[in-house]
mmCIF file of C-alpha atoms in Angstrom:
data_model
loop_
_atom_site.group_PDB
_atom_site.id
_atom_site.type_symbol
_atom_site.label_atom_id
_atom_site.label_comp_id
_atom_site.label_asym_id
_atom_site.label_seq_id
_atom_site.Cartn_x
_atom_site.Cartn_y
_atom_site.Cartn_z
ATOM 1 C CA MET V 1 69.085 102.283 -1.010
ATOM 2 C CA LEU V 2 71.682 102.394 -3.744
ATOM 3 C CA ILE V 3 73.780 104.935 -5.579
ATOM 4 C CA ASN V 4 75.928 103.404 -8.301
ATOM 5 C CA MET V 5 78.601 105.750 -9.643
ATOM 6 C CA GLU V 6 79.605 104.488 -13.111
ATOM 7 C CA GLU V 7 82.899 106.105 -14.073
ATOM 8 C CA PRO V 8 82.002 109.712 -13.153
ATOM 9 C CA HIS V 9 84.394 112.467 -14.165
ATOM 10 C CA PRO V 10 85.612 113.941 -10.859
ATOM 11 C CA LEU V 11 85.285 117.586 -11.941
ATOM 12 C CA GLN V 12 81.875 117.120 -13.559
ATOM 13 C CA PHE V 13 80.408 115.484 -10.479
ATOM 14 C CA ASP V 14 81.960 117.435 -7.611
ATOM 15 C CA TYR V 15 78.997 119.802 -7.507
ATOM 16 C CA VAL V 16 76.517 116.925 -7.727
ATOM 17 C CA ARG V 17 78.235 115.011 -4.926
ATOM 18 C CA LEU V 18 78.193 118.107 -2.693
ATOM 19 C CA CYS V 19 74.476 118.631 -3.357
ATOM 20 C CA LEU V 20 73.662 114.991 -2.682
ATOM 21 C CA GLN V 21 75.752 114.967 0.477
ATOM 22 C CA GLN V 22 73.779 117.985 1.716
ATOM 23 C CA ILE V 23 70.472 116.240 0.945
ATOM 24 C CA LEU V 24 71.596 113.037 2.660
ATOM 25 C CA LYS V 25 72.989 114.832 5.700
ATOM 26 C CA ASN V 26 71.522 113.473 8.948
ATOM 27 C CA ARG V 27 69.586 110.776 7.048
ATOM 28 C CA ASN V 28 72.053 107.998 7.883
ATOM 29 C CA VAL V 29 72.415 107.227 4.167
ATOM 30 C CA ASN V 30 75.827 107.007 2.510
ATOM 31 C CA ILE V 31 76.514 108.858 -0.773
ATOM 32 C CA ASP V 32 77.480 105.496 -2.292
ATOM 33 C CA ASN V 33 74.188 103.885 -1.260
ATOM 34 C CA ALA V 34 71.369 105.813 -2.928
ATOM 35 C CA LEU V 35 69.206 105.594 -6.012
ATOM 36 C CA VAL V 36 71.217 107.286 -8.742
ATOM 37 C CA SER V 37 73.365 105.770 -11.476
ATOM 38 C CA PHE V 38 75.954 108.120 -13.027
ATOM 39 C CA SER V 39 77.871 107.535 -16.235
ATOM 40 C CA ASP V 40 78.107 110.909 -17.948
ATOM 41 C CA ASN V 41 77.010 114.504 -17.307
ATOM 42 C CA LEU V 42 73.932 116.494 -16.362
ATOM 43 C CA ASP V 43 74.444 119.363 -18.798
ATOM 44 C CA HIS V 44 71.208 119.085 -20.732
ATOM 45 C CA LYS V 45 67.533 120.018 -20.481
ATOM 46 C CA GLY V 46 65.906 118.545 -17.407
ATOM 47 C CA ARG V 47 68.943 119.015 -15.192
ATOM 48 C CA GLU V 48 66.958 121.482 -13.061
ATOM 49 C CA TYR V 49 64.680 118.671 -11.860
ATOM 50 C CA PHE V 50 67.454 116.313 -10.786
ATOM 51 C CA LEU V 51 67.941 117.337 -7.164
ATOM 52 C CA ASP V 52 64.212 117.826 -6.514
ATOM 53 C CA LEU V 53 63.517 114.333 -7.843
ATOM 54 C CA PHE V 54 66.285 112.926 -5.686
ATOM 55 C CA ARG V 55 64.707 114.557 -2.620
ATOM 56 C CA TYR V 56 61.289 113.151 -3.508
ATOM 57 C CA ILE V 57 62.794 109.656 -3.798
ATOM 58 C CA MET V 58 64.513 109.974 -0.430
ATOM 59 C CA ASP V 59 61.411 111.477 1.207
ATOM 60 C CA LYS V 60 59.113 108.842 -0.362
ATOM 61 C CA GLN V 61 56.893 111.570 -1.728
ATOM 62 C CA THR V 62 54.390 110.928 -4.522
ATOM 63 C CA ILE V 63 54.687 113.521 -7.285
ATOM 64 C CA ARG V 64 52.619 114.804 -10.168
ATOM 65 C CA ILE V 65 54.582 115.101 -13.389
ATOM 66 C CA TYR V 66 53.536 117.335 -16.276
ATOM 67 C CA TYR V 67 55.086 115.555 -19.210
ATOM 68 C CA LEU V 68 55.427 115.887 -22.973
ATOM 69 C CA THR V 69 55.258 112.429 -24.576
ATOM 70 C CA TYR V 70 57.321 111.372 -27.589
ATOM 71 C CA SER V 71 54.195 111.751 -29.729
ATOM 72 C CA GLY V 72 53.891 115.370 -28.607
ATOM 73 C CA ASN V 73 50.944 114.950 -26.221
ATOM 74 C CA ALA V 74 50.975 116.905 -22.948
ATOM 75 C CA ILE V 75 49.907 114.740 -20.000
ATOM 76 C CA ASN V 76 50.038 114.860 -16.214
ATOM 77 C CA VAL V 77 50.422 111.721 -14.087
ATOM 78 C CA ASP V 78 50.840 110.908 -10.409
ATOM 79 C CA VAL V 79 53.993 108.843 -9.911
ATOM 80 C CA PHE V 80 55.719 107.037 -7.065
ATOM 81 C CA PRO V 81 59.397 107.954 -7.770
ATOM 82 C CA TYR V 82 61.965 105.224 -7.123
ATOM 83 C CA CYS V 83 65.199 105.722 -9.058
ATOM 84 C CA LEU V 84 67.169 108.087 -11.285
ATOM 85 C CA LYS V 85 69.023 106.405 -14.134
ATOM 86 C CA GLN V 86 71.351 107.790 -16.801
ATOM 87 C CA TYR V 87 71.561 106.201 -20.235
ATOM 88 C CA ASN V 88 73.029 107.474 -23.488
ATOM 89 C CA GLU V 89 73.650 110.956 -22.038
ATOM 90 C CA ARG V 90 70.020 111.323 -20.917
ATOM 91 C CA TRP V 91 68.506 111.039 -17.461
ATOM 92 C CA PHE V 92 65.351 109.117 -16.627
ATOM 93 C CA LEU V 93 63.113 108.871 -13.596
ATOM 94 C CA ILE V 94 61.987 105.303 -12.925
ATOM 95 C CA GLY V 95 58.666 105.142 -11.094
ATOM 96 C CA ARG V 96 55.198 103.671 -11.042
ATOM 97 C CA GLN V 97 51.670 104.964 -11.451
ATOM 98 C CA LYS V 98 49.093 103.796 -8.912
ATOM 99 C CA GLU V 99 46.948 102.112 -11.584
ATOM 100 C CA TYR V 100 49.760 99.881 -12.869
ATOM 101 C CA THR V 101 52.060 97.196 -11.514
ATOM 102 C CA ASN V 102 54.879 97.758 -14.047
ATOM 103 C CA LEU V 103 57.483 100.485 -13.743
ATOM 104 C CA THR V 104 57.641 103.349 -16.232
ATOM 105 C CA ASN V 105 60.517 105.634 -17.199
ATOM 106 C CA TYR V 106 60.219 109.381 -17.746
ATOM 107 C CA ALA V 107 62.946 111.304 -19.576
ATOM 108 C CA LEU V 108 63.906 114.366 -17.534
ATOM 109 C CA ASP V 109 64.223 116.481 -20.662
ATOM 110 C CA ARG V 110 60.505 115.924 -21.382
ATOM 111 C CA ILE V 111 59.287 117.002 -17.966
ATOM 112 C CA GLU V 112 57.543 120.376 -18.013
ATOM 113 C CA LYS V 113 56.749 120.711 -14.308
ATOM 114 C CA ILE V 114 56.738 118.701 -11.055
ATOM 115 C CA GLU V 115 54.420 119.096 -8.072
ATOM 116 C CA GLU V 116 53.866 117.172 -4.869
ATOM 117 C CA SER V 117 50.844 114.867 -4.972
ATOM 118 C CA SER V 118 48.442 114.075 -2.136
ATOM 119 C CA ILE V 119 48.266 110.390 -3.137
ATOM 120 C CA LYS V 120 49.799 108.140 -0.491
ATOM 121 C CA TYR V 121 53.235 106.881 -1.482
ATOM 122 C CA GLN V 122 53.639 103.196 -2.259
ATOM 123 C CA GLU V 123 57.085 101.649 -1.921
ATOM 124 C CA THR V 124 58.634 99.129 -4.290
ATOM 125 C CA THR V 125 60.300 95.776 -3.714
ATOM 126 C CA VAL V 126 62.465 96.201 -6.825
ATOM 127 C CA ASP V 127 66.210 95.940 -6.220
ATOM 128 C CA PHE V 128 67.663 98.638 -8.459
ATOM 129 C CA SER V 129 71.203 97.388 -7.887
ATOM 130 C CA THR V 130 70.325 94.501 -10.249
ATOM 131 C CA TYR V 131 67.191 95.738 -12.057
ATOM 132 C CA PHE V 132 69.093 96.968 -15.130
ATOM 133 C CA ASP V 133 71.450 93.979 -15.426
ATOM 134 C CA ASP V 134 69.362 92.135 -18.008
ATOM 135 C CA ILE V 135 68.488 95.070 -20.280
ATOM 136 C CA ILE V 136 70.171 97.731 -22.359
ATOM 137 C CA GLY V 137 69.020 101.200 -21.340
ATOM 138 C CA VAL V 138 65.988 101.836 -19.140
ATOM 139 C CA THR V 139 63.002 100.090 -20.743
ATOM 140 C CA LYS V 140 62.102 96.729 -19.234
ATOM 141 C CA ASN V 141 59.184 94.698 -20.582
ATOM 142 C CA THR V 142 58.516 92.257 -17.743
ATOM 143 C CA SER V 143 56.253 90.165 -19.970
ATOM 144 C CA ARG V 144 59.317 89.143 -21.994
ATOM 145 C CA LYS V 145 61.814 86.536 -20.904
ATOM 146 C CA ILE V 146 65.580 86.784 -20.881
ATOM 147 C CA GLU V 147 67.037 85.427 -24.121
ATOM 148 C CA ASP V 148 70.601 84.685 -25.152
ATOM 149 C CA ILE V 149 71.467 87.300 -27.767
ATOM 150 C CA TYR V 150 74.243 86.130 -30.134
ATOM 151 C CA LEU V 151 76.114 88.916 -31.897
ATOM 152 C CA LYS V 152 78.727 88.583 -34.626
ATOM 153 C CA ILE V 153 81.218 91.459 -34.346
ATOM 154 C CA SER V 154 83.865 92.441 -36.869
ATOM 155 C CA ALA V 155 87.453 91.868 -35.767
ATOM 156 C CA GLU V 156 88.182 95.567 -36.247
ATOM 157 C CA ARG V 157 85.395 96.668 -33.909
ATOM 158 C CA TYR V 158 85.687 93.921 -31.312
ATOM 159 C CA PRO V 159 88.629 95.402 -29.293
ATOM 160 C CA TYR V 160 86.468 98.444 -28.536
ATOM 161 C CA ILE V 161 83.505 96.300 -27.474
ATOM 162 C CA ALA V 162 85.784 94.042 -25.450
ATOM 163 C CA THR V 163 87.031 96.976 -23.365
ATOM 164 C CA LYS V 164 83.629 98.689 -23.231
ATOM 165 C CA PRO V 165 81.106 95.808 -23.170
ATOM 166 C CA LEU V 166 77.560 96.246 -24.406
ATOM 167 C CA ASN V 167 76.494 94.612 -21.130
ATOM 168 C CA PRO V 168 78.403 93.418 -18.032
ATOM 169 C CA TYR V 169 77.392 89.813 -18.755
ATOM 170 C CA GLN V 170 78.738 89.813 -22.315
ATOM 171 C CA LYS V 171 80.682 86.608 -22.994
ATOM 172 C CA LEU V 172 83.061 85.842 -25.852
ATOM 173 C CA LEU V 173 82.338 82.509 -27.563
ATOM 174 C CA LYS V 174 85.791 81.417 -28.666
ATOM 175 C CA ASP V 175 84.570 78.298 -30.426
ATOM 176 C CA MET V 176 82.401 80.439 -32.748
ATOM 177 C CA SER V 177 85.023 83.131 -33.360
ATOM 178 C CA ASN V 178 87.999 83.474 -35.696
ATOM 179 C CA HIS V 179 90.449 86.130 -36.937
ATOM 180 C CA GLU V 180 87.761 87.837 -39.071
ATOM 181 C CA TYR V 181 85.029 88.193 -36.460
ATOM 182 C CA LYS V 182 84.118 87.458 -32.863
ATOM 183 C CA VAL V 183 80.846 86.129 -31.505
ATOM 184 C CA VAL V 184 79.520 87.188 -28.118
ATOM 185 C CA LYS V 185 76.525 86.007 -26.127
ATOM 186 C CA ILE V 186 74.534 88.303 -23.841
ATOM 187 C CA PRO V 187 71.533 87.216 -21.716
ATOM 188 C CA LEU V 188 69.057 90.063 -22.159
ATOM 189 C CA ILE V 189 65.432 91.090 -22.298
ATOM 190 C CA ALA V 190 65.272 92.643 -25.769
ATOM 191 C CA ASN V 191 64.008 96.213 -26.091
ATOM 192 C CA LEU V 192 64.202 99.211 -28.416
ATOM 193 C CA GLU V 193 67.427 100.402 -26.804
ATOM 194 C CA LEU V 194 69.094 97.103 -27.713
ATOM 195 C CA GLU V 195 67.897 97.406 -31.311
ATOM 196 C CA SER V 196 69.135 100.997 -31.548
ATOM 197 C CA LEU V 197 72.507 100.048 -30.075
ATOM 198 C CA ILE V 198 72.974 97.225 -32.581
ATOM 199 C CA LEU V 199 71.977 99.472 -35.476
ATOM 200 C CA SER V 200 74.401 102.183 -34.311
ATOM 201 C CA TYR V 201 77.333 99.850 -35.153
ATOM 202 C CA GLY V 202 76.213 99.473 -38.778
ATOM 203 C CA THR V 203 77.791 96.514 -40.550
ATOM 204 C CA ASP V 204 80.201 95.844 -37.663
ATOM 205 C CA ILE V 205 77.540 93.929 -35.723
ATOM 206 C CA GLU V 206 75.230 91.209 -37.026
ATOM 207 C CA VAL V 207 72.544 89.449 -34.985
ATOM 208 C CA LEU V 208 72.856 85.656 -35.231
ATOM 209 C CA LYS V 209 70.200 84.670 -32.695
ATOM 210 C CA PRO V 210 67.358 84.809 -31.820
ATOM 211 C CA GLU V 211 65.863 84.605 -35.286
ATOM 212 C CA TRP V 212 63.045 87.049 -34.567
ATOM 213 C CA LEU V 213 65.506 89.758 -33.522
ATOM 214 C CA ARG V 214 67.716 89.075 -36.539
ATOM 215 C CA ASP V 215 64.675 89.530 -38.813
ATOM 216 C CA LYS V 216 63.581 92.677 -37.012
ATOM 217 C CA ILE V 217 66.991 94.323 -37.360
ATOM 218 C CA ALA V 218 67.122 93.311 -41.037
ATOM 219 C CA ASN V 219 63.693 94.843 -41.631
ATOM 220 C CA ARG V 220 64.670 98.072 -39.924
ATOM 221 C CA LEU V 221 67.799 98.299 -42.063
ATOM 222 C CA SER V 222 65.761 97.580 -45.183
ATOM 223 C CA ASP V 223 63.212 100.277 -44.285
ATOM 224 C CA ALA V 224 65.977 102.795 -43.611
ATOM 225 C CA LEU V 225 67.640 102.006 -46.938
ATOM 226 C CA ALA V 226 64.356 102.328 -48.813
ATOM 227 C CA LYS V 227 63.696 105.673 -47.175
ATOM 228 C CA TYR V 228 67.209 106.864 -48.036
ATOM 229 C CA ASN V 229 66.854 105.818 -51.683
ATOM 230 C CA LYS V 230 63.454 107.520 -51.893
ATOM 231 C CA ASN V 231 64.956 110.798 -50.740
#
């Protein structure tokens, strides 16, 4: 099992480390080898479920989650919990429902209640030490293939992106770059988190390839502009 600590602040995570060490005590599992990926803090709604979910993962216990969807519907689902992942200052449980083969993510701040389920736990063969390498965020559409994403980045913004890459496999294409802009290539499975990340940089990032993603980003910008002008 894997725990991947991504630049945790020592003071923020002392209490978390102590709690996890207590949970892992006598389990012959190292604090640096479990299923949690840290990169920020836990000070938000849903924090109260963190340690319970970690225990359920370690105990291989199926759980029933009472959950409020993004559309506002209240649902309850039985889930095999596998991993806790932090992205963009939010925490997500990665798990699977019995009826499906694909993994699903559940934002901790949308969980209303958690109970133990009587459904027999089913383990996963997914290696979470590499599972997130080819995506931005937590959403992975396994029906899509990895594509080389070419991004044109303004020279002013590039130093920031060079020191804090959008993805560990980001590569600068020197032959396509000059003093006005830089071009990087990232092998990714495109998802909504990638689109949102690109849009968050405004005019500093332009999609060059693939064409379908370039068009999609352009359409989203056009829709946003039309909505702004209407208001």
